[in-house]
Amino acid sequence: EELYKSSPFNVTYLIKNAELYNQNFDLKVKNAKEYILSYSFEGQEYEIPAFFGQKIENNHFVFLIQKVNLLSDNLEGNYSFVINNQDALLNYISQNLLVTVINPSANTLQISFKDHCPEKARDIILAIDSVYKVESLKKKYQAQEQTIDFLNDQLRLTEKNLEEYEHKLENFTIKNKTTD
């Protein structure tokens, strides 16, 4: 069972060996303070006893596993977690994301995401929506900046032409001694 937003612990990590991405890490809680972290790597099993809040560092990774609720003493049980690499996350999103154009003239899209956890699916859609809005605004501002740059260039060109005509008019007036 996935404990999306209800996990009793958080994992802060630095993966040193990329082969450990997308691998299962098991965490057996012994009591309110201690746990055993276990994982497999290259056919070898590893078990690391540790305390919540204690940094674990080896040749494969650096982990800091902290309880979410420091007052909670009833955590006993077996848990597991996976740290996915970017390719696995992109694959997961692309396989479960569906974007449909509802009305092209109104720029209306329907975004849906398929996942066994409705709350996670909703959060992913909201994140995609936020990114889409930011990117749309960036493009809009970029187009406005390009328009302003073009108008400024035209203004400078017109100003230059006016200065040239003013100079020609002055020369004409001096040469012909007339303002007519």
PDB file of C-alpha atoms in Angstrom:
ATOM      1  CA  GLU A   1       0.000   0.000   0.000  1.00  0.00           C
ATOM      2  CA  GLU A   2       1.414   3.354  -1.009  1.00  0.00           C
ATOM      3  CA  LEU A   3       1.577   5.894   1.807  1.00  0.00           C
ATOM      4  CA  TYR A   4       1.384   9.020  -0.335  1.00  0.00           C
ATOM      5  CA  LYS A   5       1.581  12.037   2.005  1.00  0.00           C
ATOM      6  CA  SER A   6       1.061   9.765   4.996  1.00  0.00           C
ATOM      7  CA  SER A   7       4.447   8.110   5.334  1.00  0.00           C
ATOM      8  CA  PRO A   8       5.668   7.993   8.941  1.00  0.00           C
ATOM      9  CA  PHE A   9       9.174   8.991   7.800  1.00  0.00           C
ATOM     10  CA  ASN A  10      10.944  11.158   5.212  1.00  0.00           C
ATOM     11  CA  VAL A  11      14.067  10.159   3.330  1.00  0.00           C
ATOM     12  CA  THR A  12      16.620  12.780   2.352  1.00  0.00           C
ATOM     13  CA  TYR A  13      19.166  11.225   0.036  1.00  0.00           C
ATOM     14  CA  LEU A  14      22.205  11.492  -2.177  1.00  0.00           C
ATOM     15  CA  ILE A  15      22.713   8.514  -4.471  1.00  0.00           C
ATOM     16  CA  LYS A  16      26.412   7.901  -5.157  1.00  0.00           C
ATOM     17  CA  ASN A  17      25.937   4.841  -7.376  1.00  0.00           C
ATOM     18  CA  ALA A  18      23.308   5.333 -10.100  1.00  0.00           C
ATOM     19  CA  GLU A  19      22.591   1.586 -10.173  1.00  0.00           C
ATOM     20  CA  LEU A  20      20.684   2.024  -6.901  1.00  0.00           C
ATOM     21  CA  TYR A  21      18.034   4.191  -8.534  1.00  0.00           C
ATOM     22  CA  ASN A  22      14.735   2.380  -9.069  1.00  0.00           C
ATOM     23  CA  GLN A  23      15.731  -0.241  -6.476  1.00  0.00           C
ATOM     24  CA  ASN A  24      13.709  -1.246  -3.459  1.00  0.00           C
ATOM     25  CA  PHE A  25      14.951  -0.256   0.006  1.00  0.00           C
ATOM     26  CA  ASP A  26      13.294  -2.014   2.945  1.00  0.00           C
ATOM     27  CA  LEU A  27      12.941  -0.353   6.302  1.00  0.00           C
ATOM     28  CA  LYS A  28      11.992  -2.442   9.333  1.00  0.00           C
ATOM     29  CA  VAL A  29      11.090  -0.299  12.316  1.00  0.00           C
ATOM     30  CA  LYS A  30      12.311  -1.907  15.541  1.00  0.00           C
ATOM     31  CA  ASN A  31      10.969   0.731  17.926  1.00  0.00           C
ATOM     32  CA  ALA A  32      10.326   4.484  18.147  1.00  0.00           C
ATOM     33  CA  LYS A  33      14.036   5.255  17.719  1.00  0.00           C
ATOM     34  CA  GLU A  34      15.599   2.420  15.725  1.00  0.00           C
ATOM     35  CA  TYR A  35      15.184   0.735  12.367  1.00  0.00           C
ATOM     36  CA  ILE A  36      17.044  -1.600  10.029  1.00  0.00           C
ATOM     37  CA  LEU A  37      17.578  -0.508   6.424  1.00  0.00           C
ATOM     38  CA  SER A  38      18.138  -3.341   3.961  1.00  0.00           C
ATOM     39  CA  TYR A  39      18.737  -3.503   0.228  1.00  0.00           C
ATOM     40  CA  SER A  40      20.309  -5.663  -2.465  1.00  0.00           C
ATOM     41  CA  PHE A  41      23.148  -4.583  -4.702  1.00  0.00           C
ATOM     42  CA  GLU A  42      25.011  -6.715  -7.242  1.00  0.00           C
ATOM     43  CA  GLY A  43      23.700  -9.922  -5.690  1.00  0.00           C
ATOM     44  CA  GLN A  44      24.724  -8.973  -2.164  1.00  0.00           C
ATOM     45  CA  GLU A  45      22.292  -8.229   0.676  1.00  0.00           C
ATOM     46  CA  TYR A  46      22.993  -5.284   2.974  1.00  0.00           C
ATOM     47  CA  GLU A  47      21.450  -4.587   6.383  1.00  0.00           C
ATOM     48  CA  ILE A  48      22.196  -1.367   8.208  1.00  0.00           C
ATOM     49  CA  PRO A  49      20.887  -0.805  11.740  1.00  0.00           C
ATOM     50  CA  ALA A  50      20.354   2.903  12.429  1.00  0.00           C
ATOM     51  CA  PHE A  51      18.483   5.496  14.448  1.00  0.00           C
ATOM     52  CA  PHE A  52      15.903   7.910  13.065  1.00  0.00           C
ATOM     53  CA  GLY A  53      17.623  11.237  12.391  1.00  0.00           C
ATOM     54  CA  GLN A  54      21.051   9.573  12.052  1.00  0.00           C
ATOM     55  CA  LYS A  55      22.873  10.027   8.743  1.00  0.00           C
ATOM     56  CA  ILE A  56      23.794   6.773   6.987  1.00  0.00           C
ATOM     57  CA  GLU A  57      26.687   7.069   4.557  1.00  0.00           C
ATOM     58  CA  ASN A  58      28.454   4.385   2.549  1.00  0.00           C
ATOM     59  CA  ASN A  59      29.927   3.951  -0.949  1.00  0.00           C
ATOM     60  CA  HIS A  60      26.435   3.664  -2.439  1.00  0.00           C
ATOM     61  CA  PHE A  61      24.469   6.535  -0.906  1.00  0.00           C
ATOM     62  CA  VAL A  62      23.900   9.031   1.891  1.00  0.00           C
ATOM     63  CA  PHE A  63      20.517   8.735   3.628  1.00  0.00           C
ATOM     64  CA  LEU A  64      18.906  10.701   6.408  1.00  0.00           C
ATOM     65  CA  ILE A  65      15.680   9.053   7.515  1.00  0.00           C
ATOM     66  CA  GLN A  66      13.581  11.109   9.892  1.00  0.00           C
ATOM     67  CA  LYS A  67      10.235  10.470  11.501  1.00  0.00           C
ATOM     68  CA  VAL A  68       7.499  12.794  10.250  1.00  0.00           C
ATOM     69  CA  ASN A  69       5.771  13.007  13.612  1.00  0.00           C
ATOM     70  CA  LEU A  70       8.442  13.146  16.305  1.00  0.00           C
ATOM     71  CA  LEU A  71       5.865  12.320  18.988  1.00  0.00           C
ATOM     72  CA  SER A  72       4.665   9.154  17.268  1.00  0.00           C
ATOM     73  CA  ASP A  73       5.958   6.029  18.966  1.00  0.00           C
ATOM     74  CA  ASN A  74       3.720   3.539  17.167  1.00  0.00           C
ATOM     75  CA  LEU A  75       5.683   3.071  13.931  1.00  0.00           C
ATOM     76  CA  GLU A  76       6.567  -0.575  14.214  1.00  0.00           C
ATOM     77  CA  GLY A  77       6.264  -2.485  10.987  1.00  0.00           C
ATOM     78  CA  ASN A  78       7.878  -3.053   7.642  1.00  0.00           C
ATOM     79  CA  TYR A  79       8.076  -0.345   5.001  1.00  0.00           C
ATOM     80  CA  SER A  80       9.829   0.065   1.690  1.00  0.00           C
ATOM     81  CA  PHE A  81      10.699   2.938  -0.601  1.00  0.00           C
ATOM     82  CA  VAL A  82      12.196   3.467  -4.041  1.00  0.00           C
ATOM     83  CA  ILE A  83      14.235   6.398  -5.276  1.00  0.00           C
ATOM     84  CA  ASN A  84      13.452   6.771  -8.948  1.00  0.00           C
ATOM     85  CA  ASN A  85      15.739   8.335 -11.503  1.00  0.00           C
ATOM     86  CA  GLN A  86      14.493  11.000 -13.901  1.00  0.00           C
ATOM     87  CA  ASP A  87      13.952   8.566 -16.779  1.00  0.00           C
ATOM     88  CA  ALA A  88      11.730   6.329 -14.647  1.00  0.00           C
ATOM     89  CA  LEU A  89       9.687   9.324 -13.481  1.00  0.00           C
ATOM     90  CA  LEU A  90       9.283  10.657 -17.014  1.00  0.00           C
ATOM     91  CA  ASN A  91       8.247   7.206 -18.216  1.00  0.00           C
ATOM     92  CA  TYR A  92       5.697   6.909 -15.392  1.00  0.00           C
ATOM     93  CA  ILE A  93       4.248  10.331 -16.224  1.00  0.00           C
ATOM     94  CA  SER A  94       4.139   9.783 -19.992  1.00  0.00           C
ATOM     95  CA  GLN A  95       2.411   6.391 -19.606  1.00  0.00           C
ATOM     96  CA  ASN A  96      -0.285   7.741 -17.292  1.00  0.00           C
ATOM     97  CA  LEU A  97      -0.848  11.259 -18.622  1.00  0.00           C
ATOM     98  CA  LEU A  98      -3.537  12.042 -21.165  1.00  0.00           C
ATOM     99  CA  VAL A  99      -3.889  15.513 -22.694  1.00  0.00           C
ATOM    100  CA  THR A 100      -6.778  16.204 -25.043  1.00  0.00           C
ATOM    101  CA  VAL A 101      -7.521  19.402 -26.973  1.00  0.00           C
ATOM    102  CA  ILE A 102     -11.157  20.218 -26.258  1.00  0.00           C
ATOM    103  CA  ASN A 103     -11.502  23.495 -28.144  1.00  0.00           C
ATOM    104  CA  PRO A 104      -8.526  24.644 -30.260  1.00  0.00           C
ATOM    105  CA  SER A 105      -9.934  28.130 -30.871  1.00  0.00           C
ATOM    106  CA  ALA A 106     -10.410  28.704 -27.140  1.00  0.00           C
ATOM    107  CA  ASN A 107      -7.068  27.075 -26.273  1.00  0.00           C
ATOM    108  CA  THR A 108      -8.848  24.613 -23.977  1.00  0.00           C
ATOM    109  CA  LEU A 109      -7.117  21.403 -22.885  1.00  0.00           C
ATOM    110  CA  GLN A 110      -8.269  18.494 -20.781  1.00  0.00           C
ATOM    111  CA  ILE A 111      -5.544  16.967 -18.626  1.00  0.00           C
ATOM    112  CA  SER A 112      -6.077  13.626 -16.915  1.00  0.00           C
ATOM    113  CA  PHE A 113      -3.721  11.349 -15.030  1.00  0.00           C
ATOM    114  CA  LYS A 114      -4.205   7.686 -14.170  1.00  0.00           C
ATOM    115  CA  ASP A 115      -2.898   6.406 -10.826  1.00  0.00           C
ATOM    116  CA  HIS A 116      -4.210   4.118  -8.063  1.00  0.00           C
ATOM    117  CA  CYS A 117      -3.878   7.045  -5.618  1.00  0.00           C
ATOM    118  CA  PRO A 118      -6.369   9.799  -6.564  1.00  0.00           C
ATOM    119  CA  GLU A 119      -4.639  12.394  -4.367  1.00  0.00           C
ATOM    120  CA  LYS A 120      -1.292  11.829  -6.112  1.00  0.00           C
ATOM    121  CA  ALA A 121      -2.971  11.980  -9.551  1.00  0.00           C
ATOM    122  CA  ARG A 122      -4.606  15.295  -8.593  1.00  0.00           C
ATOM    123  CA  ASP A 123      -1.287  16.725  -7.328  1.00  0.00           C
ATOM    124  CA  ILE A 124       0.482  15.715 -10.541  1.00  0.00           C
ATOM    125  CA  ILE A 125      -2.228  17.373 -12.657  1.00  0.00           C
ATOM    126  CA  LEU A 126      -1.999  20.536 -10.535  1.00  0.00           C
ATOM    127  CA  ALA A 127       1.793  20.557 -10.932  1.00  0.00           C
ATOM    128  CA  ILE A 128       1.504  20.131 -14.715  1.00  0.00           C
ATOM    129  CA  ASP A 129      -1.108  22.900 -14.812  1.00  0.00           C
ATOM    130  CA  SER A 130       1.193  25.225 -12.845  1.00  0.00           C
ATOM    131  CA  VAL A 131       4.139  24.515 -15.136  1.00  0.00           C
ATOM    132  CA  TYR A 132       1.934  25.033 -18.198  1.00  0.00           C
ATOM    133  CA  LYS A 133       0.724  28.401 -16.864  1.00  0.00           C
ATOM    134  CA  VAL A 134       4.270  29.549 -16.112  1.00  0.00           C
ATOM    135  CA  GLU A 135       5.510  28.483 -19.557  1.00  0.00           C
ATOM    136  CA  SER A 136       2.520  30.165 -21.245  1.00  0.00           C
ATOM    137  CA  LEU A 137       3.266  33.394 -19.399  1.00  0.00           C
ATOM    138  CA  LYS A 138       6.943  33.157 -20.340  1.00  0.00           C
ATOM    139  CA  LYS A 139       6.020  32.793 -24.020  1.00  0.00           C
ATOM    140  CA  LYS A 140       3.543  35.648 -23.758  1.00  0.00           C
ATOM    141  CA  TYR A 141       6.146  37.923 -22.149  1.00  0.00           C
ATOM    142  CA  GLN A 142       8.741  36.845 -24.699  1.00  0.00           C
ATOM    143  CA  ALA A 143       6.365  37.788 -27.540  1.00  0.00           C
ATOM    144  CA  GLN A 144       5.664  41.131 -25.856  1.00  0.00           C
ATOM    145  CA  GLU A 145       9.383  41.788 -25.404  1.00  0.00           C
ATOM    146  CA  GLN A 146      10.022  40.979 -29.062  1.00  0.00           C
ATOM    147  CA  THR A 147       7.221  43.370 -30.062  1.00  0.00           C
ATOM    148  CA  ILE A 148       8.644  46.108 -27.835  1.00  0.00           C
ATOM    149  CA  ASP A 149      12.147  45.514 -29.226  1.00  0.00           C
ATOM    150  CA  PHE A 150      10.785  45.733 -32.787  1.00  0.00           C
ATOM    151  CA  LEU A 151       8.907  48.968 -32.008  1.00  0.00           C
ATOM    152  CA  ASN A 152      11.987  50.456 -30.330  1.00  0.00           C
ATOM    153  CA  ASP A 153      14.081  49.559 -33.385  1.00  0.00           C
ATOM    154  CA  GLN A 154      11.493  51.209 -35.661  1.00  0.00           C
ATOM    155  CA  LEU A 155      11.423  54.272 -33.413  1.00  0.00           C
ATOM    156  CA  ARG A 156      15.226  54.587 -33.543  1.00  0.00           C
ATOM    157  CA  LEU A 157      15.156  54.193 -37.336  1.00  0.00           C
ATOM    158  CA  THR A 158      12.442  56.847 -37.681  1.00  0.00           C
ATOM    159  CA  GLU A 159      14.343  59.144 -35.333  1.00  0.00           C
ATOM    160  CA  LYS A 160      17.499  58.692 -37.404  1.00  0.00           C
ATOM    161  CA  ASN A 161      15.585  59.409 -40.642  1.00  0.00           C
ATOM    162  CA  LEU A 162      14.046  62.545 -39.113  1.00  0.00           C
ATOM    163  CA  GLU A 163      17.469  63.771 -38.012  1.00  0.00           C
ATOM    164  CA  GLU A 164      18.801  63.209 -41.548  1.00  0.00           C
ATOM    165  CA  TYR A 165      15.869  65.130 -43.082  1.00  0.00           C
ATOM    166  CA  GLU A 166      16.296  67.914 -40.533  1.00  0.00           C
ATOM    167  CA  HIS A 167      19.975  68.153 -41.424  1.00  0.00           C
ATOM    168  CA  LYS A 168      19.136  68.200 -45.172  1.00  0.00           C
ATOM    169  CA  LEU A 169      16.531  70.912 -44.570  1.00  0.00           C
ATOM    170  CA  GLU A 170      19.058  73.022 -42.655  1.00  0.00           C
ATOM    171  CA  ASN A 171      21.611  72.622 -45.454  1.00  0.00           C
ATOM    172  CA  PHE A 172      18.978  73.488 -48.048  1.00  0.00           C
ATOM    173  CA  THR A 173      17.962  76.600 -46.060  1.00  0.00           C
ATOM    174  CA  ILE A 174      21.560  77.764 -45.651  1.00  0.00           C
ATOM    175  CA  LYS A 175      22.479  76.997 -49.270  1.00  0.00           C
ATOM    176  CA  ASN A 176      19.411  78.682 -50.791  1.00  0.00           C
ATOM    177  CA  LYS A 177      19.108  81.388 -48.109  1.00  0.00           C
ATOM    178  CA  THR A 178      15.412  80.798 -47.807  1.00  0.00           C
ATOM    179  CA  THR A 179      13.002  78.984 -45.570  1.00  0.00           C
ATOM    180  CA  ASP A 180      10.371  78.742 -48.334  1.00  0.00           C
TER     181      ASP A 180
END
